[in-house]
Tab-separated table of C-alpha atoms in Angstrom:
chain	number	residue	atom	x	y	z
Z	17	MET	CA	21.558	-2.666	-1.159
Z	18	ALA	CA	18.991	-3.081	-3.680
Z	19	ILE	CA	16.238	-1.565	-1.146
Z	20	ILE	CA	13.301	1.097	-2.055
Z	21	ASN	CA	14.392	2.869	1.539
Z	22	GLU	CA	16.042	1.266	4.519
Z	23	ASN	CA	13.624	-1.533	5.411
Z	24	ILE	CA	12.674	-3.159	2.463
Z	25	VAL	CA	14.524	-5.057	-0.210
Z	26	TYR	CA	13.080	-5.044	-3.661
Z	27	LEU	CA	13.025	-8.422	-5.031
Z	28	ASP	CA	10.094	-8.254	-7.373
Z	29	ASN	CA	11.800	-7.723	-10.532
Z	30	ASN	CA	9.879	-9.750	-12.910
Z	31	ALA	CA	6.977	-6.909	-12.499
Z	32	SER	CA	9.216	-4.196	-12.941
Z	33	THR	CA	13.083	-3.261	-12.757
Z	34	SER	CA	14.851	-0.044	-11.773
Z	35	VAL	CA	15.665	2.068	-14.826
Z	36	ASP	CA	19.478	1.955	-15.176
Z	37	ASP	CA	21.387	5.496	-14.539
Z	38	ARG	CA	22.489	5.121	-17.729
Z	39	VAL	CA	19.239	4.446	-19.459
Z	40	ILE	CA	17.997	7.936	-17.570
Z	41	GLU	CA	21.055	9.467	-18.829
Z	42	ALA	CA	20.757	8.400	-22.286
Z	43	MET	CA	16.806	9.500	-22.260
Z	44	LEU	CA	17.135	13.033	-20.592
Z	45	PRO	CA	18.280	15.407	-23.650
Z	46	ILE	CA	15.234	13.847	-25.329
Z	47	PHE	CA	13.000	15.664	-23.055
Z	48	LYS	CA	15.028	18.755	-23.005
Z	49	SER	CA	16.621	19.553	-25.947
Z	50	ASN	CA	15.861	17.161	-28.691
Z	51	PHE	CA	12.313	16.542	-28.013
Z	52	GLY	CA	11.407	17.075	-31.867
Z	53	ASN	CA	8.386	14.529	-33.277
Z	54	SER	CA	9.901	12.185	-35.430
Z	55	GLY	CA	7.388	12.499	-38.035
Z	56	SER	CA	8.143	16.495	-38.496
Z	57	ASP	CA	10.192	17.358	-41.761
Z	58	HIS	CA	12.826	19.394	-40.369
Z	59	ALA	CA	15.399	19.201	-38.407
Z	60	TYR	CA	13.956	18.679	-34.420
Z	61	GLY	CA	12.102	15.790	-36.681
Z	62	TRP	CA	15.143	14.472	-38.158
Z	63	GLU	CA	17.327	14.373	-35.202
Z	64	ALA	CA	14.690	12.276	-33.090
Z	65	GLU	CA	14.235	10.129	-36.027
Z	66	GLU	CA	18.019	9.391	-36.124
Z	67	VAL	CA	18.250	8.464	-32.139
Z	68	VAL	CA	14.839	6.525	-32.845
Z	69	THR	CA	16.858	4.618	-35.784
Z	70	ILE	CA	20.061	3.788	-33.345
Z	71	ALA	CA	17.260	2.591	-30.567
Z	72	ARG	CA	16.068	-0.116	-33.308
Z	73	GLU	CA	19.426	-1.281	-34.135
Z	74	ARG	CA	20.673	-1.987	-30.520
Z	75	ILE	CA	17.167	-3.699	-30.075
Z	76	SER	CA	17.566	-5.793	-33.109
Z	77	GLU	CA	21.317	-6.629	-32.048
Z	78	LEU	CA	19.756	-7.601	-28.651
Z	79	VAL	CA	17.359	-9.965	-29.852
Z	80	HIS	CA	18.847	-11.022	-33.421
Z	81	CYS	CA	16.618	-9.639	-35.874
Z	82	LYS	CA	16.364	-6.888	-38.630
Z	83	PRO	CA	15.614	-3.454	-37.504
Z	84	SER	CA	12.763	-3.621	-39.584
Z	85	GLU	CA	11.031	-6.415	-38.285
Z	86	PHE	CA	9.694	-4.850	-35.474
Z	87	ILE	CA	7.200	-1.757	-34.164
Z	88	PHE	CA	7.156	0.113	-31.103
Z	89	THR	CA	4.471	0.062	-28.803
Z	90	ALA	CA	3.633	0.967	-25.585
Z	91	GLY	CA	4.261	-2.388	-23.916
Z	92	ALA	CA	4.318	-5.814	-24.837
Z	93	THR	CA	0.134	-6.049	-23.410
Z	94	GLU	CA	-0.072	-3.795	-26.340
Z	95	ALA	CA	2.003	-5.445	-28.673
Z	96	ALA	CA	0.047	-8.769	-27.617
Z	97	ASN	CA	-3.433	-7.133	-28.374
Z	98	ILE	CA	-2.034	-5.998	-31.913
Z	99	GLY	CA	-0.440	-9.223	-32.869
Z	100	ILE	CA	-2.518	-11.790	-31.615
Z	101	LEU	CA	-6.166	-9.810	-32.612
Z	102	GLY	CA	-4.888	-8.282	-35.619
Z	103	PHE	CA	-3.198	-11.548	-36.775
Z	104	CYS	CA	-6.076	-13.794	-36.139
Z	105	ARG	CA	-8.934	-11.445	-37.973
Z	106	ALA	CA	-6.715	-10.859	-40.852
Z	107	ASN	CA	-6.284	-14.534	-41.461
Z	108	LYS	CA	-9.834	-16.329	-39.975
Z	109	SER	CA	-10.549	-17.262	-43.481
Z	110	LYS	CA	-7.803	-20.189	-43.274
Z	111	GLY	CA	-8.892	-21.179	-39.942
Z	112	ASN	CA	-10.409	-20.905	-36.829
Z	113	GLN	CA	-8.444	-22.552	-34.191
Z	114	ILE	CA	-6.162	-20.698	-32.019
Z	115	ILE	CA	-4.044	-23.215	-29.560
Z	116	THR	CA	-2.316	-21.635	-26.587
Z	117	VAL	CA	-1.235	-22.906	-22.902
Z	118	LYS	CA	-3.215	-22.151	-19.797
Z	119	THR	CA	-0.293	-21.094	-17.955
Z	120	GLU	CA	0.383	-17.909	-20.327
Z	121	HIS	CA	0.188	-14.643	-19.057
Z	122	LYS	CA	-3.404	-12.915	-18.861
Z	123	ALA	CA	-2.080	-10.253	-21.247
Z	124	ILE	CA	-1.763	-13.392	-23.419
Z	125	LEU	CA	-5.069	-15.025	-22.280
Z	126	GLU	CA	-7.489	-11.959	-22.402
Z	127	PRO	CA	-6.842	-10.935	-26.474
Z	128	ILE	CA	-7.562	-14.410	-26.585
Z	129	LYS	CA	-10.597	-14.944	-24.916
Z	130	ALA	CA	-11.895	-11.645	-26.869
Z	131	LEU	CA	-11.170	-13.699	-30.027
Z	132	GLU	CA	-13.151	-16.996	-28.658
Z	133	LYS	CA	-16.216	-14.509	-27.983
Z	134	GLU	CA	-16.017	-13.795	-31.929
Z	135	GLY	CA	-16.163	-16.926	-32.932
Z	136	PHE	CA	-12.738	-18.423	-32.868
Z	137	ARG	CA	-12.156	-22.006	-31.077
Z	138	VAL	CA	-9.466	-22.047	-28.595
Z	139	SER	CA	-7.699	-25.252	-27.307
Z	140	TYR	CA	-5.929	-24.867	-24.251
Z	141	LEU	CA	-3.196	-26.991	-23.328
Z	142	ASN	CA	-2.671	-28.740	-20.037
Z	143	VAL	CA	1.094	-28.863	-18.436
Z	144	ASP	CA	2.542	-30.897	-15.866
Z	145	ASP	CA	3.104	-30.206	-11.965
Z	146	CYS	CA	6.468	-28.205	-13.461
Z	147	GLY	CA	4.616	-26.343	-16.209
Z	148	ASN	CA	5.584	-28.211	-19.210
Z	149	ILE	CA	3.570	-28.999	-22.054
Z	150	ASP	CA	3.600	-32.284	-23.669
Z	151	LEU	CA	4.570	-31.872	-27.126
Z	152	GLN	CA	2.807	-34.530	-28.800
Z	153	GLU	CA	-0.373	-33.237	-27.494
Z	154	LEU	CA	0.605	-29.841	-29.342
Z	155	ASP	CA	1.287	-31.550	-32.246
Z	156	LYS	CA	-1.716	-33.661	-32.361
Z	157	ALA	CA	-3.481	-30.697	-31.361
Z	158	ILE	CA	-2.413	-28.494	-34.305
Z	159	THR	CA	-4.768	-28.951	-37.567
Z	160	LYS	CA	-5.427	-27.397	-40.867
Z	161	GLU	CA	-7.761	-24.995	-39.387
Z	162	THR	CA	-5.237	-23.664	-36.531
Z	163	VAL	CA	-4.544	-20.364	-37.433
Z	164	LEU	CA	-2.033	-19.720	-34.495
Z	165	VAL	CA	-0.088	-21.337	-31.823
Z	166	VAL	CA	0.563	-19.204	-28.467
Z	167	VAL	CA	3.369	-20.400	-26.422
Z	168	MET	CA	5.670	-18.235	-23.820
Z	169	LEU	CA	9.917	-18.215	-23.987
Z	170	ALA	CA	9.676	-17.974	-20.090
Z	171	ASN	CA	6.985	-18.384	-17.466
Z	172	ASN	CA	6.571	-15.110	-15.479
Z	173	GLU	CA	6.135	-16.730	-12.402
Z	174	THR	CA	8.260	-19.713	-12.212
Z	175	GLY	CA	10.719	-18.743	-14.658
Z	176	LEU	CA	10.047	-21.909	-16.333
Z	177	ILE	CA	11.671	-21.768	-20.292
Z	178	HIS	CA	9.713	-23.835	-22.889
Z	179	PRO	CA	11.325	-25.397	-25.863
Z	180	ILE	CA	10.392	-23.136	-28.350
Z	181	ALA	CA	12.858	-23.838	-31.233
Z	182	GLU	CA	11.207	-27.652	-31.223
Z	183	ILE	CA	7.812	-26.020	-30.613
Z	184	ALA	CA	8.300	-23.829	-33.785
Z	185	GLN	CA	9.319	-26.536	-35.871
Z	186	LEU	CA	6.227	-28.437	-34.970
Z	187	VAL	CA	4.158	-25.600	-35.715
Z	188	HIS	CA	5.776	-24.924	-39.036
Z	189	ASN	CA	6.044	-28.494	-40.152
Z	190	LYS	CA	1.804	-28.282	-39.844
Z	191	SER	CA	1.996	-24.799	-41.626
Z	192	SER	CA	1.004	-22.850	-38.928
Z	193	THR	CA	2.274	-19.504	-37.312
Z	194	LEU	CA	3.732	-19.356	-33.412
Z	195	PHE	CA	3.473	-16.214	-31.598
Z	196	CYS	CA	5.777	-16.118	-28.563
Z	197	ASP	CA	5.755	-13.605	-25.414
Z	198	ILE	CA	9.291	-13.101	-24.642
Z	199	THR	CA	9.169	-10.660	-22.585
Z	200	GLN	CA	10.725	-12.212	-19.233
Z	201	ALA	CA	13.477	-13.515	-21.243
Z	202	VAL	CA	14.840	-10.824	-22.988
Z	203	GLY	CA	17.694	-9.615	-20.891
Z	204	LYS	CA	18.290	-12.339	-18.501
Z	205	ILE	CA	19.138	-14.805	-21.383
Z	206	ASN	CA	20.501	-15.232	-24.751
Z	207	VAL	CA	17.054	-14.421	-27.356
Z	208	ASP	CA	17.504	-15.182	-30.670
Z	209	LEU	CA	14.781	-14.412	-32.908
Z	210	GLU	CA	15.987	-15.793	-35.769
Z	211	ALA	CA	17.538	-19.206	-34.424
Z	212	LEU	CA	14.002	-19.635	-32.605
Z	213	ASN	CA	12.364	-19.446	-35.683
Z	214	ILE	CA	9.213	-17.220	-34.222
Z	215	ASP	CA	6.548	-15.941	-35.949
Z	216	MET	CA	5.749	-13.080	-33.876
Z	217	ALA	CA	7.107	-11.982	-30.630
Z	218	VAL	CA	6.410	-9.514	-27.335
Z	219	PHE	CA	8.603	-7.657	-25.084
Z	220	SER	CA	8.705	-4.746	-22.867
Z	221	GLY	CA	11.357	-2.228	-21.557
Z	222	HIS	CA	10.449	-2.533	-17.957
Z	223	LYS	CA	11.630	-5.786	-17.173
Z	224	MET	CA	15.412	-5.164	-17.944
Z	225	HIS	CA	16.236	-1.943	-16.892
Z	226	GLY	CA	14.475	0.076	-19.088
Z	227	PRO	CA	11.470	2.686	-18.909
Z	228	LYS	CA	8.006	1.833	-18.610
Z	229	GLY	CA	5.447	2.810	-21.466
Z	230	CYS	CA	7.421	1.251	-24.150
Z	231	GLY	CA	7.678	-2.348	-26.000
Z	232	ALA	CA	7.628	-4.078	-29.413
Z	233	LEU	CA	6.120	-6.542	-31.701
Z	234	TYR	CA	8.103	-8.317	-33.748
Z	235	LEU	CA	6.900	-9.881	-36.992
Z	236	ASN	CA	9.127	-12.045	-38.991
Z	237	ARG	CA	9.804	-10.867	-42.236
Z	238	LYS	CA	10.141	-14.564	-43.744
Z	239	SER	CA	6.801	-15.394	-42.282
Z	240	ARG	CA	4.921	-12.409	-44.753
Z	241	LEU	CA	2.438	-11.940	-41.990
Z	242	ASN	CA	-1.417	-10.113	-42.613
Z	243	VAL	CA	-1.697	-8.164	-39.553
Z	244	VAL	CA	-4.931	-6.234	-39.847
Z	245	GLN	CA	-5.209	-2.870	-37.896
Z	246	THR	CA	-6.557	-2.527	-34.649
Z	247	PHE	CA	-5.935	0.799	-33.937
Z	248	TYR	CA	-6.525	3.851	-36.564
Z	249	GLY	CA	-5.295	7.864	-36.310
Z	250	GLY	CA	-1.950	7.506	-38.671
Z	251	SER	CA	0.720	5.897	-40.265
Z	252	GLN	CA	3.269	5.244	-37.783
Z	253	GLU	CA	4.588	2.347	-37.198
Z	254	LYS	CA	3.641	0.340	-40.401
Z	255	ASN	CA	-0.161	1.441	-39.496
Z	256	LEU	CA	-0.318	-0.932	-36.753
Z	257	ARG	CA	0.396	1.353	-34.180
Z	258	PRO	CA	-0.579	4.932	-35.035
Z	259	GLY	CA	0.029	8.120	-33.047
Z	260	THR	CA	3.377	10.113	-32.165
Z	261	LEU	CA	6.421	7.646	-31.168
Z	262	ASN	CA	7.324	8.254	-27.391
Z	263	VAL	CA	10.837	8.770	-28.426
Z	264	PRO	CA	12.347	9.295	-24.824
Z	265	ALA	CA	11.288	5.929	-23.881
Z	266	ILE	CA	12.265	4.582	-27.332
Z	267	VAL	CA	15.312	5.673	-26.665
Z	268	GLY	CA	15.528	4.164	-23.043
Z	269	LEU	CA	14.527	1.257	-24.436
Z	270	GLY	CA	17.404	0.940	-26.842
Z	271	ALA	CA	19.991	2.019	-24.482
Z	272	ALA	CA	18.731	-0.821	-22.100
Z	273	ALA	CA	19.150	-3.111	-25.090
Z	274	TYR	CA	22.730	-1.887	-25.709
Z	275	TYR	CA	23.607	-2.514	-22.109
Z	276	ALA	CA	21.799	-5.707	-21.655
Z	277	LYS	CA	23.559	-7.622	-24.719
Z	278	SER	CA	27.200	-5.979	-23.589
Z	279	GLU	CA	26.735	-6.950	-20.312
Z	280	LEU	CA	24.343	-10.279	-20.871
Z	281	LYS	CA	26.621	-12.750	-19.574
Z	282	THR	CA	28.331	-11.143	-16.429
Z	283	ASN	CA	24.622	-10.364	-15.408
Z	284	CYS	CA	23.027	-13.881	-16.072
Z	285	ASP	CA	26.004	-15.404	-14.313
Z	286	THR	CA	25.845	-13.231	-11.343
Z	287	MET	CA	21.966	-13.928	-11.042
Z	288	LEU	CA	22.405	-17.300	-11.351
Z	289	ALA	CA	24.688	-17.446	-8.637
Z	290	LEU	CA	22.694	-15.288	-6.223
Z	291	ARG	CA	19.492	-17.770	-7.237
Z	292	ASN	CA	21.450	-20.565	-6.069
Z	293	SER	CA	22.550	-19.229	-3.059
Z	294	LEU	CA	18.728	-17.907	-2.365
Z	295	GLU	CA	17.381	-21.496	-2.874
Z	296	LYS	CA	19.931	-23.261	-1.227
Z	297	GLY	CA	18.838	-21.109	1.962
Z	298	LEU	CA	15.120	-21.743	1.562
Z	299	LEU	CA	15.320	-25.508	1.056
Z	300	ASP	CA	17.036	-25.266	4.647
Z	301	ILE	CA	13.753	-24.354	6.068
Z	302	ASP	CA	10.923	-26.791	7.094
Z	303	SER	CA	8.262	-27.073	4.621
Z	304	VAL	CA	9.438	-25.160	1.806
Z	305	PHE	CA	9.435	-26.575	-1.616
Z	306	ILE	CA	10.544	-24.922	-5.323
Z	307	HIS	CA	8.086	-24.917	-7.995
Z	308	ALA	CA	10.185	-26.321	-11.161
Z	309	GLN	CA	13.138	-26.569	-8.981
Z	310	ASN	CA	15.088	-29.304	-11.612
Z	311	GLU	CA	13.728	-27.527	-14.746
Z	312	GLU	CA	15.301	-25.129	-16.797
Z	313	ARG	CA	14.541	-21.771	-15.731
Z	314	LEU	CA	15.379	-18.096	-15.987
Z	315	PRO	CA	18.550	-17.614	-13.868
Z	316	ASN	CA	16.641	-14.876	-11.486
Z	317	THR	CA	13.440	-16.265	-10.775
Z	318	VAL	CA	12.258	-18.856	-7.701
Z	319	ASN	CA	9.122	-19.543	-7.177
Z	320	PHE	CA	8.876	-21.137	-3.337
Z	321	ALA	CA	5.510	-22.451	-1.642
Z	322	VAL	CA	5.258	-23.303	2.404
Z	323	THR	CA	3.035	-26.166	2.955
Z	324	ASN	CA	0.314	-25.796	5.823
Z	325	ILE	CA	0.363	-22.404	6.125
Z	326	ASP	CA	-1.770	-19.152	5.569
Z	327	GLY	CA	-0.242	-17.563	2.725
Z	328	GLY	CA	-1.862	-14.336	2.987
Z	329	LYS	CA	-0.808	-14.013	6.706
Z	330	LEU	CA	2.598	-15.208	5.911
Z	331	LEU	CA	2.973	-12.720	3.344
Z	332	ARG	CA	2.265	-9.688	5.638
Z	333	ARG	CA	4.683	-11.050	8.032
Z	334	MET	CA	7.591	-11.050	5.163
Z	335	ASN	CA	7.220	-7.249	5.048
Z	336	LYS	CA	10.946	-6.568	5.020
Z	337	ILE	CA	11.187	-7.503	1.122
Z	338	ALA	CA	8.920	-6.626	-1.975
Z	339	ILE	CA	8.070	-10.150	-3.484
Z	340	SER	CA	4.865	-11.467	-4.970
Z	341	ARG	CA	2.214	-13.856	-5.328
Z	342	GLY	CA	1.661	-14.637	-9.037
Z	343	SER	CA	1.851	-12.025	-11.582
Z	344	ALA	CA	1.895	-8.561	-11.129
Z	345	CYS	CA	-1.357	-8.172	-12.815
Z	346	ASN	CA	-2.791	-10.112	-10.064
Z	347	ALA	CA	-1.068	-8.743	-7.338
Z	348	ASN	CA	-4.124	-6.926	-5.620
Z	349	THR	CA	-6.405	-10.116	-5.467
Z	350	VAL	CA	-6.875	-12.599	-3.325
Z	351	ASN	CA	-7.386	-15.605	-5.965
Z	352	PRO	CA	-4.824	-18.528	-6.313
Z	353	SER	CA	-2.400	-18.381	-9.337
Z	354	HIS	CA	-3.878	-19.670	-12.683
Z	355	VAL	CA	-0.316	-20.758	-13.480
Z	356	LEU	CA	0.255	-22.700	-10.113
Z	357	THR	CA	-3.253	-23.924	-10.303
Z	358	ALA	CA	-2.843	-25.344	-14.098
Z	359	MET	CA	0.264	-27.460	-12.694
Z	360	GLY	CA	-2.166	-29.041	-10.507
Z	361	PHE	CA	-1.637	-27.090	-7.012
Z	362	ASP	CA	-4.623	-26.851	-4.712
Z	363	ALA	CA	-5.593	-22.989	-3.664
Z	364	ALA	CA	-3.619	-23.495	-0.603
Z	365	ILE	CA	-0.450	-24.243	-1.903
Z	366	ALA	CA	-1.008	-21.874	-4.794
Z	367	LEU	CA	-2.002	-18.990	-2.312
Z	368	ALA	CA	1.485	-19.934	-0.256
Z	369	SER	CA	3.685	-19.625	-3.319
Z	370	PHE	CA	5.966	-16.523	-3.386
Z	371	ARG	CA	7.774	-15.418	-6.392
Z	372	VAL	CA	11.195	-14.010	-5.776
Z	373	SER	CA	12.978	-12.460	-8.929
Z	374	LEU	CA	16.097	-10.985	-8.920
Z	375	SER	CA	17.769	-8.395	-10.967
Z	376	LYS	CA	21.504	-7.364	-11.552
Z	377	ALA	CA	21.351	-4.498	-9.127
Z	378	THR	CA	20.314	-7.494	-6.454
Z	379	THR	CA	23.411	-8.409	-3.973
Z	380	SER	CA	24.628	-10.913	-2.164
Z	381	SER	CA	23.507	-8.996	1.066
Z	382	ASP	CA	19.887	-8.573	-0.204
Z	383	ILE	CA	19.782	-12.314	-0.551
Z	384	GLU	CA	21.028	-13.013	3.288
Z	385	PHE	CA	18.556	-10.830	4.360
Z	386	ALA	CA	15.768	-12.206	2.413
Z	387	ILE	CA	16.501	-15.721	3.535
Z	388	LYS	CA	16.531	-14.410	7.194
Z	389	ASN	CA	13.079	-12.346	6.704
Z	390	ILE	CA	11.458	-15.485	5.162
Z	391	ARG	CA	12.810	-18.026	7.577
Z	392	GLU	CA	11.778	-15.839	10.930
Z	393	ALA	CA	8.270	-15.140	9.006
Z	394	ILE	CA	7.658	-18.796	8.382
Z	395	TYR	CA	8.825	-20.242	12.320
Z	396	SER	CA	6.852	-17.357	13.906
Z	397	LEU	CA	3.824	-18.195	12.567
Z	398	GLN	CA	4.159	-21.771	12.607
Z	399	LYS	CA	4.891	-21.458	16.422
Z	400	MET	CA	1.318	-19.386	16.416
Z	401	THR	CA	-0.595	-22.341	14.892
Z	402	ALA	CA	1.239	-25.181	16.721
C-alpha cells in the first residue's frame, strides 16, 4: 500500500510524488564519487558534464524536443519566472499585452502580476463551469499588442486538459507567442512539444517521481525567442540560470524521464482504471459530484465536491488519507480555490472540494481504503448536522 505510515494513504501526487527507487539509485554515485562540478575543466568536471548530457537527452526524448532546447532550473516556478519575466521584458517594444487564464497556477499568475505592476496590460480569460476557455474569446483577445499568451496544458486541481495544439495555432496565426505550463502532464500523458507547437514550456521533476529542486524551461529553437536575464553570476544554462548545476538532481530528473517514457502507457492505463474505480465509488455517496467529470482530464486526477457540508470539518474527518483542497501552494490557507471560484462555484462548494491525485505507486487497495474513509467521514458529519 502506498502509505507514509500504517494509518495514512498518500493520494496527493499532484503536489509531489515519491522518488522512484531506481532514480535514487542513479543519483547516489553523483553525491558520493562522481561529485565534480560540471563546469570544471578536469576529469571530475568532464564526468559531471557527461551525465548531465545524458540527462538532457533522456528528458528531450520524453517531451519530444532537442536536448539544446531547454535549460535546467530549480523547478517549474523558477523556470516560469525566468521565461515569463525574461521574454516579456525583452519584447516590450513589440507590445504590452499579456493574455492568460484565471485558472492558471499561482506560479504563473504571480510573475504575470509582477509584470502588470511594470506597465503590462493583462487580459484574464474566463472559463466555464468545467474550466474550459472559449477559443473564440481567446482569438478576439489577441491583438497586435499581445506579446505573450499563457495557457497551461493540464490543470493541477481538476486535471482538465486544454486543446493546446489548437490554441497554439490561434496564437501563431496572430503572430504572438505561447507559453505553456506542462508540469502536471509530463510523465502522465504523452507530451509532444514539437507537435503541440508551444514556444515556451516549464515542468518539474518531483511531479513524475524525480527529485525536488530540479525542473526545466523549454525554449523552442524555431521560435527564435529573445529572453533577457533575470539572474546574474555566471554563464551557465545560456546565461539564463547562472550557478553550479545541481548534477545529482539533474541526473535524477533524467532517470525519472527515462522510466516515465518507457512505462508511460502502462502507468497511464493503470491510473485511469484506478481513477474510474474511485469516481464510481465517490458517485455512490450522497451529495458528491465530480468537477469536470465528462471533460478530457489527466488519468490520475479527481476533484470531488460535497454539497451542504463544512469542508474544513470534513477534511479533518478524512484523516486516514492525504488529499488536498486546491494546490499545494495554498494548502495552509482557508481561502477557497481560485480555480473553482473562476469556474463559477461559490466559496462553500470550493472549500468542500477535494483533489485526489494518483501515481504509479497507487494501488487498488489504496482506492478502496480512500472510498471507505471518505464515505464514513461524509456520513458521520451529515448525521451530526441532520
